[in-house]
mmCIF file of C-alpha atoms and ligand atoms in Angstrom:
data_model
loop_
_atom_site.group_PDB
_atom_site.id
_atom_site.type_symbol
_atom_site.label_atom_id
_atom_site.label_comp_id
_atom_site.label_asym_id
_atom_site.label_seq_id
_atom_site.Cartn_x
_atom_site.Cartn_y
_atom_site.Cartn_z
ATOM 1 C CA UNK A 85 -37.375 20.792 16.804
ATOM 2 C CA UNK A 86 -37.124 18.524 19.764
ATOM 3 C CA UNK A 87 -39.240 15.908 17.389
ATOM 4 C CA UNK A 88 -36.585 16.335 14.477
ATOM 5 C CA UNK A 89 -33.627 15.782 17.088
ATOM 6 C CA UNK A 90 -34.900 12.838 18.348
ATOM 7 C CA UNK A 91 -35.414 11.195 14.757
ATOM 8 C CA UNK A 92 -32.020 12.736 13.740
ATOM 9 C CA UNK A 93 -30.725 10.486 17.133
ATOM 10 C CA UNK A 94 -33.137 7.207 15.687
ATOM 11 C CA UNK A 95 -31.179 7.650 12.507
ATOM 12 C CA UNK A 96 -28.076 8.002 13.944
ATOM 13 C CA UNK A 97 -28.692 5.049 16.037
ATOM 14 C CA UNK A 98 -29.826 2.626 13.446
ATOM 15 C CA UNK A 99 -26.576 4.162 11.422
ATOM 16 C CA UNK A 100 -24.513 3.416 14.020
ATOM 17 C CA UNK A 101 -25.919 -0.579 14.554
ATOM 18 C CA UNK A 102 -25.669 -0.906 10.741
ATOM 19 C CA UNK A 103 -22.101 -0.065 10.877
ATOM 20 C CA UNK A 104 -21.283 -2.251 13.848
ATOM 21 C CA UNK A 105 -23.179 -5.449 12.142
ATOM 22 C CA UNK A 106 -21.741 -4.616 8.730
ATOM 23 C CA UNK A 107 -17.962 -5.008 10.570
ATOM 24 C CA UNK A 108 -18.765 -8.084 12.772
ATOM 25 C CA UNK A 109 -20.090 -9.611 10.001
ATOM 26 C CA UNK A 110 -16.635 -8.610 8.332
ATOM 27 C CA UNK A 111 -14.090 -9.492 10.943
ATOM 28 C CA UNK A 112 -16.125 -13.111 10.851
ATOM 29 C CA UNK A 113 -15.601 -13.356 6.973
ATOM 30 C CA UNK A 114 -12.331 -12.363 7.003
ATOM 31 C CA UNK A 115 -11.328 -14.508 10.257
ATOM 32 C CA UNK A 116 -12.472 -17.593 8.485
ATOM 33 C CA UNK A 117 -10.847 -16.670 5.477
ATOM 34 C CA UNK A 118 -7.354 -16.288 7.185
ATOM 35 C CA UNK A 119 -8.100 -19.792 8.708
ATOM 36 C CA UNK A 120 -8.724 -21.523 5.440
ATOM 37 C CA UNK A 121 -7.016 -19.586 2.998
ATOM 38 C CA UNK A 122 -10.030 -19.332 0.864
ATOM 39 C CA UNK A 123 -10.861 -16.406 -0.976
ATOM 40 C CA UNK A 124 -7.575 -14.404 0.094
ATOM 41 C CA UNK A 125 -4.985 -13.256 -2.784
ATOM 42 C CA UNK A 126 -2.224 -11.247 -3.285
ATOM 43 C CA UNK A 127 -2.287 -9.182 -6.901
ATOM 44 C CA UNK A 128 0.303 -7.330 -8.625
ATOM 45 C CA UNK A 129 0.866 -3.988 -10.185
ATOM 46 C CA UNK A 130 3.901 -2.980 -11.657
ATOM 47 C CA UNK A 131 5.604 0.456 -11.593
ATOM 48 C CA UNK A 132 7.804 1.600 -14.198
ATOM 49 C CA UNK A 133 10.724 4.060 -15.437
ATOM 50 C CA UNK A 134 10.463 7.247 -17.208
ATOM 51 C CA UNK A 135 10.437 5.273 -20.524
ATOM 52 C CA UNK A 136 7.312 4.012 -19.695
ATOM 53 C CA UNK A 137 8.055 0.428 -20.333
ATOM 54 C CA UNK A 138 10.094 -0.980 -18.171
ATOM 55 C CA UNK A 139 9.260 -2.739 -14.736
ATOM 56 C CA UNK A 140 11.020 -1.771 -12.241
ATOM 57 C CA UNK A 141 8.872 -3.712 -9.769
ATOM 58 C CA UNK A 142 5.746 -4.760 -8.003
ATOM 59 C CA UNK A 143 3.364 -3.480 -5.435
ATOM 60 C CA UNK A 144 1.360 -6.197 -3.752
ATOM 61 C CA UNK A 145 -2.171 -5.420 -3.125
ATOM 62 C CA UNK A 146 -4.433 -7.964 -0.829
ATOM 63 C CA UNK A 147 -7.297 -9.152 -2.068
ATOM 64 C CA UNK A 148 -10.752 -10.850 -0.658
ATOM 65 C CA UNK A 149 -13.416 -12.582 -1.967
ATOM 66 C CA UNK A 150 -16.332 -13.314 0.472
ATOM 67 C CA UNK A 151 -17.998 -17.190 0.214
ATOM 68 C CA UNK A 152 -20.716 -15.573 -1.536
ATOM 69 C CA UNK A 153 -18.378 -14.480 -4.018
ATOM 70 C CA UNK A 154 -18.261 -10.468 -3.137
ATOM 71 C CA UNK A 155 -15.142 -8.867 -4.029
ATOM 72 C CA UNK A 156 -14.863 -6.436 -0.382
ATOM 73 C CA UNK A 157 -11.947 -3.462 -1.397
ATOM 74 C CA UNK A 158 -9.088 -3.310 1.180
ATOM 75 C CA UNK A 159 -9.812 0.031 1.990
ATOM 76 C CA UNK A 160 -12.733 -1.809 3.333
ATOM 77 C CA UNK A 161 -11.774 -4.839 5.232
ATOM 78 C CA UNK A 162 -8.242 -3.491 6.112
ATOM 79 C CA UNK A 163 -9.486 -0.754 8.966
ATOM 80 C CA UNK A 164 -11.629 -3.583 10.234
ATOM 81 C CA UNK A 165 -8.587 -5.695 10.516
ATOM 82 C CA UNK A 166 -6.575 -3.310 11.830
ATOM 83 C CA UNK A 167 -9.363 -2.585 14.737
ATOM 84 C CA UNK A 168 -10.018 -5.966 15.814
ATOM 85 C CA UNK A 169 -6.753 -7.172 15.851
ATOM 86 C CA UNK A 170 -6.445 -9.860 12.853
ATOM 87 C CA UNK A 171 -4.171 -7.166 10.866
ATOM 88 C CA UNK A 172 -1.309 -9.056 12.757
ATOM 89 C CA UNK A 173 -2.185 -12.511 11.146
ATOM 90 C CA UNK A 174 -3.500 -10.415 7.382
ATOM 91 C CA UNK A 175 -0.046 -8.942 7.004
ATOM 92 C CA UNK A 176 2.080 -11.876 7.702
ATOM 93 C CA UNK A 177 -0.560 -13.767 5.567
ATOM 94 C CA UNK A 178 0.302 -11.346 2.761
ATOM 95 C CA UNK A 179 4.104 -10.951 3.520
ATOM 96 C CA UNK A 180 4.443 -14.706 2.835
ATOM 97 C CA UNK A 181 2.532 -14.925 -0.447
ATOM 98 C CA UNK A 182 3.804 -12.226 -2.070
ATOM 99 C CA UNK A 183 7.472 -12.558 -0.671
ATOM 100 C CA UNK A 184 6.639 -16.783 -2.515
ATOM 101 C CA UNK A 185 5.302 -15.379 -4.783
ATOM 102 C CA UNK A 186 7.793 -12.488 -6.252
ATOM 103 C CA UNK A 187 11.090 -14.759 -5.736
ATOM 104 C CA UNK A 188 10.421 -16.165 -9.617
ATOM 105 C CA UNK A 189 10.672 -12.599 -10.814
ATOM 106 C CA UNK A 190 14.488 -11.915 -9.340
ATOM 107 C CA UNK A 191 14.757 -8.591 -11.529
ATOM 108 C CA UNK A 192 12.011 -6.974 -9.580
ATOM 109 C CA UNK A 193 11.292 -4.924 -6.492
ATOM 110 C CA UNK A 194 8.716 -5.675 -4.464
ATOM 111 C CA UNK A 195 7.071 -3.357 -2.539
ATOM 112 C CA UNK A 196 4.558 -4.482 0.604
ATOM 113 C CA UNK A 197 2.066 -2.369 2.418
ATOM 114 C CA UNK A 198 2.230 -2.822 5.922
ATOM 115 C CA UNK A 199 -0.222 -1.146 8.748
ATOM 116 C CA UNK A 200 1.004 1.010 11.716
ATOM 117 C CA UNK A 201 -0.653 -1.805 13.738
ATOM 118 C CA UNK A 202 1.688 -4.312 12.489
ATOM 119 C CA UNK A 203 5.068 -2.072 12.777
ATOM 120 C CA UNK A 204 4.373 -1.891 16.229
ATOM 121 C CA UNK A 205 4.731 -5.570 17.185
ATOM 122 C CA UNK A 206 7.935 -6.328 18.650
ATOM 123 C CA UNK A 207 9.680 -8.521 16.755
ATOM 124 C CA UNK A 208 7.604 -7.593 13.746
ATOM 125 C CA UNK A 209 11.755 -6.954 11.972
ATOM 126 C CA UNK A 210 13.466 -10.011 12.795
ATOM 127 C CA UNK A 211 9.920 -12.197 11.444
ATOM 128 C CA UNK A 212 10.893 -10.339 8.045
ATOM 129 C CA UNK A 213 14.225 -11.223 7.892
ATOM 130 C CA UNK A 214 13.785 -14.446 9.034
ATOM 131 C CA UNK A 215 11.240 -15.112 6.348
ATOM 132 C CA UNK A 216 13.517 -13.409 3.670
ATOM 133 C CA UNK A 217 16.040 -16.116 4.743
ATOM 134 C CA UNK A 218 13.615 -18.854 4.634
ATOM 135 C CA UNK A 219 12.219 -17.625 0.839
ATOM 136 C CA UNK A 220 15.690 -16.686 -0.483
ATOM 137 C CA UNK A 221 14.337 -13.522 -1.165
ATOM 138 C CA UNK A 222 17.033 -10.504 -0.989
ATOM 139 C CA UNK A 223 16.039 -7.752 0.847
ATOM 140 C CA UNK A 224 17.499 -5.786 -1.194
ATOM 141 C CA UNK A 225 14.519 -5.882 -3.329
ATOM 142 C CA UNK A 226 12.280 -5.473 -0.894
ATOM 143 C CA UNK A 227 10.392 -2.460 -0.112
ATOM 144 C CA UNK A 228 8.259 -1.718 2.986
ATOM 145 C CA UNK A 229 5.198 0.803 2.346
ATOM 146 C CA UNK A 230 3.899 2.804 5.353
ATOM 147 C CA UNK A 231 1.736 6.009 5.615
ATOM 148 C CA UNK A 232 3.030 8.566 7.501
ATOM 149 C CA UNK A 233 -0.529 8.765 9.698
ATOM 150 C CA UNK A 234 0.396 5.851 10.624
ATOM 151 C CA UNK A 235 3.730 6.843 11.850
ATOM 152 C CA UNK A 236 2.151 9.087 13.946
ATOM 153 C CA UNK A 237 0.449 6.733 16.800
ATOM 154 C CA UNK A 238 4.277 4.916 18.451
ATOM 155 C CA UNK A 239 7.376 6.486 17.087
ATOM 156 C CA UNK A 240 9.245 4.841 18.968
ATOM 157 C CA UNK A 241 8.792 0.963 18.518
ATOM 158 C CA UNK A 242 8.341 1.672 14.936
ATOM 159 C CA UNK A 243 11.250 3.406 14.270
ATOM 160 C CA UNK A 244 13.001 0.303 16.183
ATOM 161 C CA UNK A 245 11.409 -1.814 14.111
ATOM 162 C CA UNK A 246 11.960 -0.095 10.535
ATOM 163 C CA UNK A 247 15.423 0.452 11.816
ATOM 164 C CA UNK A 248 15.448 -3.144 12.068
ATOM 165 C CA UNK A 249 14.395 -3.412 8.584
ATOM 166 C CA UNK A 250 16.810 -0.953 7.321
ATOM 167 C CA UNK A 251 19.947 -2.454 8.600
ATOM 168 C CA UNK A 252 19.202 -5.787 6.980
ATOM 169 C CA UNK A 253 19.143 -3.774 3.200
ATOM 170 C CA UNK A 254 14.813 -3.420 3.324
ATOM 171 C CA UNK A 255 13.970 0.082 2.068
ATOM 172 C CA UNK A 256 10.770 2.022 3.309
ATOM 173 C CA UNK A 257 8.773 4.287 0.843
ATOM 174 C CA UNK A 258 6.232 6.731 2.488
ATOM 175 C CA UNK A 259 2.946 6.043 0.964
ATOM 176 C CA UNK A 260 0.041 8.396 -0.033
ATOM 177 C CA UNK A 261 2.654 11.300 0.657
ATOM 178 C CA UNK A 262 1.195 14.532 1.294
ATOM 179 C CA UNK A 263 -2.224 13.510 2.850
ATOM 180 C CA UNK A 264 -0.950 13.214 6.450
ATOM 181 C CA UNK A 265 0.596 15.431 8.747
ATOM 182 C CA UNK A 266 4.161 16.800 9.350
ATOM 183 C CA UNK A 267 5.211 14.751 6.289
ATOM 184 C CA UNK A 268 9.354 16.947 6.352
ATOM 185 C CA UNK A 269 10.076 15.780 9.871
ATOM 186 C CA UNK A 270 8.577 12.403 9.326
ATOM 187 C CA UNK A 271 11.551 12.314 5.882
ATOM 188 C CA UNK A 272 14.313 13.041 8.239
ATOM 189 C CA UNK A 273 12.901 11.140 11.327
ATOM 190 C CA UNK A 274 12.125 7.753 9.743
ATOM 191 C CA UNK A 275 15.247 7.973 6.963
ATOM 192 C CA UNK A 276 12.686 7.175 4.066
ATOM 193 C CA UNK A 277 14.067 6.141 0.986
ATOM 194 C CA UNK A 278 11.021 6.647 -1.036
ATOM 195 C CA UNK A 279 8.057 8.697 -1.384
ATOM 196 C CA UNK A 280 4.691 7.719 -3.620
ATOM 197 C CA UNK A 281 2.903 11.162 -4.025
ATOM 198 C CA UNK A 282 -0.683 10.230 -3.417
ATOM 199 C CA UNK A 283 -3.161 9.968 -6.494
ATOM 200 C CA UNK A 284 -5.257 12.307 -5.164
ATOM 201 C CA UNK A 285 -2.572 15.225 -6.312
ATOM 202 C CA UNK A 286 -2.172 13.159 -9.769
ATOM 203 C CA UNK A 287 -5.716 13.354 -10.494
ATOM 204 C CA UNK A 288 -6.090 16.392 -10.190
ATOM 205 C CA UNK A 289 -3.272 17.918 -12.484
ATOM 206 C CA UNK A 290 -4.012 19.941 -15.765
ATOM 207 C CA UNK A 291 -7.557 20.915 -13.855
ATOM 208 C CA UNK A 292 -6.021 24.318 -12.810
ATOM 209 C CA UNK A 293 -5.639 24.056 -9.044
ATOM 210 C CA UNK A 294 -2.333 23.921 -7.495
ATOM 211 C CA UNK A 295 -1.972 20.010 -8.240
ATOM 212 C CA UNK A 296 0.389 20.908 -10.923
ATOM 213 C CA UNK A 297 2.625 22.803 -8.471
ATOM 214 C CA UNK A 298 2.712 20.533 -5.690
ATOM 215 C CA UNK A 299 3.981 17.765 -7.781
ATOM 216 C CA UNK A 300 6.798 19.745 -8.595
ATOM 217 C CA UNK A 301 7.374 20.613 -5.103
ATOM 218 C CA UNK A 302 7.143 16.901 -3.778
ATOM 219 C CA UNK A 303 9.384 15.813 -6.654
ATOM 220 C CA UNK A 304 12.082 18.850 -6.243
ATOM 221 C CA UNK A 305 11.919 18.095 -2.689
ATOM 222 C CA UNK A 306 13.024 14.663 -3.022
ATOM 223 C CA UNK A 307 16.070 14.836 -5.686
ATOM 224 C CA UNK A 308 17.123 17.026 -2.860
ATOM 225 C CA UNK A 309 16.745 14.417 -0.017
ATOM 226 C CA UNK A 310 18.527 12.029 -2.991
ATOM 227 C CA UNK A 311 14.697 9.799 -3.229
ATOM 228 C CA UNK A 312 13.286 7.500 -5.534
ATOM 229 C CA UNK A 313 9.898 9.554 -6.254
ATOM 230 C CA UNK A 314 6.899 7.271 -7.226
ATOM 231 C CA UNK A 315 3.445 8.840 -8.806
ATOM 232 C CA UNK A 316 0.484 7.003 -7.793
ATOM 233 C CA UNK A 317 -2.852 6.722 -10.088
ATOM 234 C CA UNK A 318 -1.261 7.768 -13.463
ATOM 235 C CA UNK A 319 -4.069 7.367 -15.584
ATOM 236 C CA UNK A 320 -3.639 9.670 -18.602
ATOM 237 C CA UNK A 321 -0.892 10.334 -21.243
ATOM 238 C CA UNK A 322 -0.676 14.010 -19.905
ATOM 239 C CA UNK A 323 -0.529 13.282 -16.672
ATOM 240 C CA UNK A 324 2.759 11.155 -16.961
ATOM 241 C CA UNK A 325 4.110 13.895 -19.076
ATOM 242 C CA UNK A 326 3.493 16.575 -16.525
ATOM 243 C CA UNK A 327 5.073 13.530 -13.942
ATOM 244 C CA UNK A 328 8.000 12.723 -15.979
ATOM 245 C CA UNK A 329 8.770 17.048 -16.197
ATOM 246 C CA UNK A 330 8.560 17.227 -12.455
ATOM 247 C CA UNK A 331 11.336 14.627 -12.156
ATOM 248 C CA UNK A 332 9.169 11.671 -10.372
ATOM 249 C CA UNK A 333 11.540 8.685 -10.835
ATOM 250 C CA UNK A 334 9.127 5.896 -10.780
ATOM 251 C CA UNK A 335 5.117 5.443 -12.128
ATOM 252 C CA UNK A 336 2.140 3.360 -11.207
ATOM 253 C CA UNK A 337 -0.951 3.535 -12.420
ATOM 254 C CA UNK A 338 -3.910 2.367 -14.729
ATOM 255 C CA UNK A 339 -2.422 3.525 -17.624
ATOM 256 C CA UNK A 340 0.620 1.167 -17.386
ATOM 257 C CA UNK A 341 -1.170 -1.573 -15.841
ATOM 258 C CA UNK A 342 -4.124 -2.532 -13.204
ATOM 259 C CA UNK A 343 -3.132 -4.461 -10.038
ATOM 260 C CA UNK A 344 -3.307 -8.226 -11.768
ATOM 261 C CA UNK A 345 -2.520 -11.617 -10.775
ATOM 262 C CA UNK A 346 1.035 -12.742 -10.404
ATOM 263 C CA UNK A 347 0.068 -14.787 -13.998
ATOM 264 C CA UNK A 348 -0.407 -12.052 -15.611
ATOM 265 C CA UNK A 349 3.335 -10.452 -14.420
ATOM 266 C CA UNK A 350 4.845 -13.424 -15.977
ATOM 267 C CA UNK A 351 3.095 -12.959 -19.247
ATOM 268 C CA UNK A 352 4.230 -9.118 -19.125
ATOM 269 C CA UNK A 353 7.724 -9.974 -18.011
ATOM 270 C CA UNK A 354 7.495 -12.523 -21.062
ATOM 271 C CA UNK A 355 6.182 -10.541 -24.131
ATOM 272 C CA UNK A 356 8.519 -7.830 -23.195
ATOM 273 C CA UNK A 357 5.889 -5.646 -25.298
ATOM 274 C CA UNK A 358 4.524 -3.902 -21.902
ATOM 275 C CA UNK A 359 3.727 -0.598 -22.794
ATOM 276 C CA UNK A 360 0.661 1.911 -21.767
ATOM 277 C CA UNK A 361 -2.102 1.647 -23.227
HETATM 278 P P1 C2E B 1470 -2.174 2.089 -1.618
HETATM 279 O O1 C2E B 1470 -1.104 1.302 -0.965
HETATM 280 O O2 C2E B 1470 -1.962 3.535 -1.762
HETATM 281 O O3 C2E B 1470 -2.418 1.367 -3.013
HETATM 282 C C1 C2E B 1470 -2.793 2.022 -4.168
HETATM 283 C C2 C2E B 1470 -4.265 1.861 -4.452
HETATM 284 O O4 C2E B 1470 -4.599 2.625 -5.602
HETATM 285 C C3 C2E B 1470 -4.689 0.435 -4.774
HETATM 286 O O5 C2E B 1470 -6.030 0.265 -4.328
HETATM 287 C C4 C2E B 1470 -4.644 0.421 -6.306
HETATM 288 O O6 C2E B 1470 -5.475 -0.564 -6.880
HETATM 289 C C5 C2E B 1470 -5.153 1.807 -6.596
HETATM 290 N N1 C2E B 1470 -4.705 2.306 -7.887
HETATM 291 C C6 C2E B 1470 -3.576 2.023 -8.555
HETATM 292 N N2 C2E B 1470 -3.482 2.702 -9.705
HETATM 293 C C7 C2E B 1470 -4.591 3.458 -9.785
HETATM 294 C C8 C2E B 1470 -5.083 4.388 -10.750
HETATM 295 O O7 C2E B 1470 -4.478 4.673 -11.786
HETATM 296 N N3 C2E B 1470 -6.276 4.981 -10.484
HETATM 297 C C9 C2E B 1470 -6.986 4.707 -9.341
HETATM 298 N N4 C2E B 1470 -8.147 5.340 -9.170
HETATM 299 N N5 C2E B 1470 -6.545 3.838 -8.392
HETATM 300 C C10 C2E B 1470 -5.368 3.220 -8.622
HETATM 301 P P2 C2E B 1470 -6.471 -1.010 -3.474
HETATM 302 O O8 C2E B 1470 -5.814 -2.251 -3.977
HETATM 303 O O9 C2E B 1470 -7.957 -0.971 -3.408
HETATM 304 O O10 C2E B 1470 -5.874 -0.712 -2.044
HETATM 305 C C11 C2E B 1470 -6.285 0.372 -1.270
HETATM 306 C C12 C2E B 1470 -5.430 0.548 -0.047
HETATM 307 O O11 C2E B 1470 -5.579 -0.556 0.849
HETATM 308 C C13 C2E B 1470 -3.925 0.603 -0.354
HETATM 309 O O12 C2E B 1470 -3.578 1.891 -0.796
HETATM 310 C C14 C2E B 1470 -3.358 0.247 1.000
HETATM 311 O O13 C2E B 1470 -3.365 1.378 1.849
HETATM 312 C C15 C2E B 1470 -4.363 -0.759 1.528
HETATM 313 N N6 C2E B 1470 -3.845 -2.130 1.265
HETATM 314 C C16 C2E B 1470 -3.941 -2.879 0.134
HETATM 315 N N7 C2E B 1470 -3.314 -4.066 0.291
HETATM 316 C C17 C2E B 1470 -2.799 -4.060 1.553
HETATM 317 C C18 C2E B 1470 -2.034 -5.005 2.321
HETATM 318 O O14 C2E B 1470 -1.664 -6.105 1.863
HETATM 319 N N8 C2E B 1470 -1.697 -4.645 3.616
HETATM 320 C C19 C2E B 1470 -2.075 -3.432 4.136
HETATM 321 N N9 C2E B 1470 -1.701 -3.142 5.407
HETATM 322 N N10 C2E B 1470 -2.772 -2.518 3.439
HETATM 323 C C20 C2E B 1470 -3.137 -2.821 2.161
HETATM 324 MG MG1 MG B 1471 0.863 1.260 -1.196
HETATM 325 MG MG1 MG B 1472 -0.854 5.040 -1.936
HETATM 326 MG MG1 MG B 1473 -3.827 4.542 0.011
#
């Protein structure tokens, strides 16, 4: 037993050093990158109306390409930003593309993910507006996306800060709603103007668990706090039926469109013949 411990603590070990070399070598990547711009981009995926068809707007999603040409997911690189501090200098990266980026499509909202980390900065409010004023972007079309785990850590600052944001017309959606905690008090503490139910409840309807009724619930609940209700991860017809029924207000997903580059927008915006596949 004591043998099988101590090769359980080897593993755990190596484990550990793996991790810890796998993340330097990704805050190193990732520090270059933000110092050269090369391999960072902003894509785009729309979210539309009940009908299905029409945009209402965009979420930006960051995206990174190593020099050897690996595509690293966010939901890697993003923690490893946010823990060795280059989240700061990430998010502002991304804030300035896609805020560049999205003033050619004036119809649209745009909707920007932004880390606990980087609510917290002082000042991170009046960089916003000042960069909506530089852009001639009107925040009234912009929306700021936060999780409510992260509202957890300094409720405080941040609620200075999205106050901030508030007063000069910005409107914050809770992202990934129901997978964190006290998610009511965090709706009346933060005045949220929009929730995105998270796509792990969306995958999971028509499989007979209680996916079905929780959507309901999350969508009921916010007609009755008067918010815009967004579905994450729609992938299938029946799905956005059962989404639609519930009374979610907005849609995102793969079966309107993938995250794409802003290119792609334009030629959807264009043909005006977006519809799900
Ligand atoms: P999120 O904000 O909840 O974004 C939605 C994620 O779901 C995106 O993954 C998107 O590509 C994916 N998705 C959209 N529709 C579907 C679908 O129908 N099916 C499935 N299976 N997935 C779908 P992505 O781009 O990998 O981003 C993952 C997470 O990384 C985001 O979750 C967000 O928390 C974070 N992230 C992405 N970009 C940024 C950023 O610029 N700043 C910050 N702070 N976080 C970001
Ligand atoms: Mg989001
Ligand atoms: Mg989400
Ligand atoms: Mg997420």
């Amino acid at each position: 037993a004591k043998a099988a411990g101590r090769n359980r603590a080897r593993v755990f070990t190596a484990t550990m050093d793996e991790e810890r070399r796998h993340k330097r070598s990704i805050e190193r990547g990732l520090r270059e990158a933000l110092h050269t711009g090369d391999g960072l981009d902003v894509h785009f995926q729309p979210f539309v109306d009940r009908s299905g068809v029409r945009v209402i707007g965009v979420e930006a999603l960051v995206r990174w390409r190593t020099a050897d040409g690996t595509q690293v997911p966010p939901s890697d690189f993003v923690p490893v930003a946010e823990e060795c501090g280059l989240i700061a200098d990430l998010g502002w990266w991304v804030f300035e593309r896609a805020l560049g980026t999205c003033v050619r499509w004036p119809d649209l909202v745009l909707a920007v993910n932004c880390s606990a980390v980087q609510l917290r900065q002082d000042g991170f409010a009046d960089r916003i507006v000042r960069l909506m004023e530089r852009t001639g972007f009107d925040p009234a079309r912009l929306e700021i996306e936060i999780t409510e785990t992260a509202l957890l850590d300094a409720p405080e600052m941040q609620v200075r800060e999205l106050d901030g944001l508030r007063a000069a017309g910005v409107r914050i959606s809770l992202d990934d709603f129901g997978t964190g905690y006290s998610s009511l008090s965090h709706l009346h503490q933060f005045k949220i103007d929009r929730i995105k139910i998270d796509k792990s409840f969306v995958r999971k309807i028509g499989d007979g668990t209680d996916s079905d009724a929780i959507v309901r619930a999350v969508a009921g609940l916010g007609k009755s706090l008067r918010l815009a209700v967004t579905a994450e991860g729609v992938e299938t017809a029946t799905q956005f039926r059962v989404l639609v029924d519930a009374g979610c207000t907005e849609f995102q997903g793969y079966l309107f469109s993938r995250p794409v580059p802003a290119e792609d927008i334009d030629a959807m915006l264009n043909a005006r013949a977006f519809a799900p596949a």
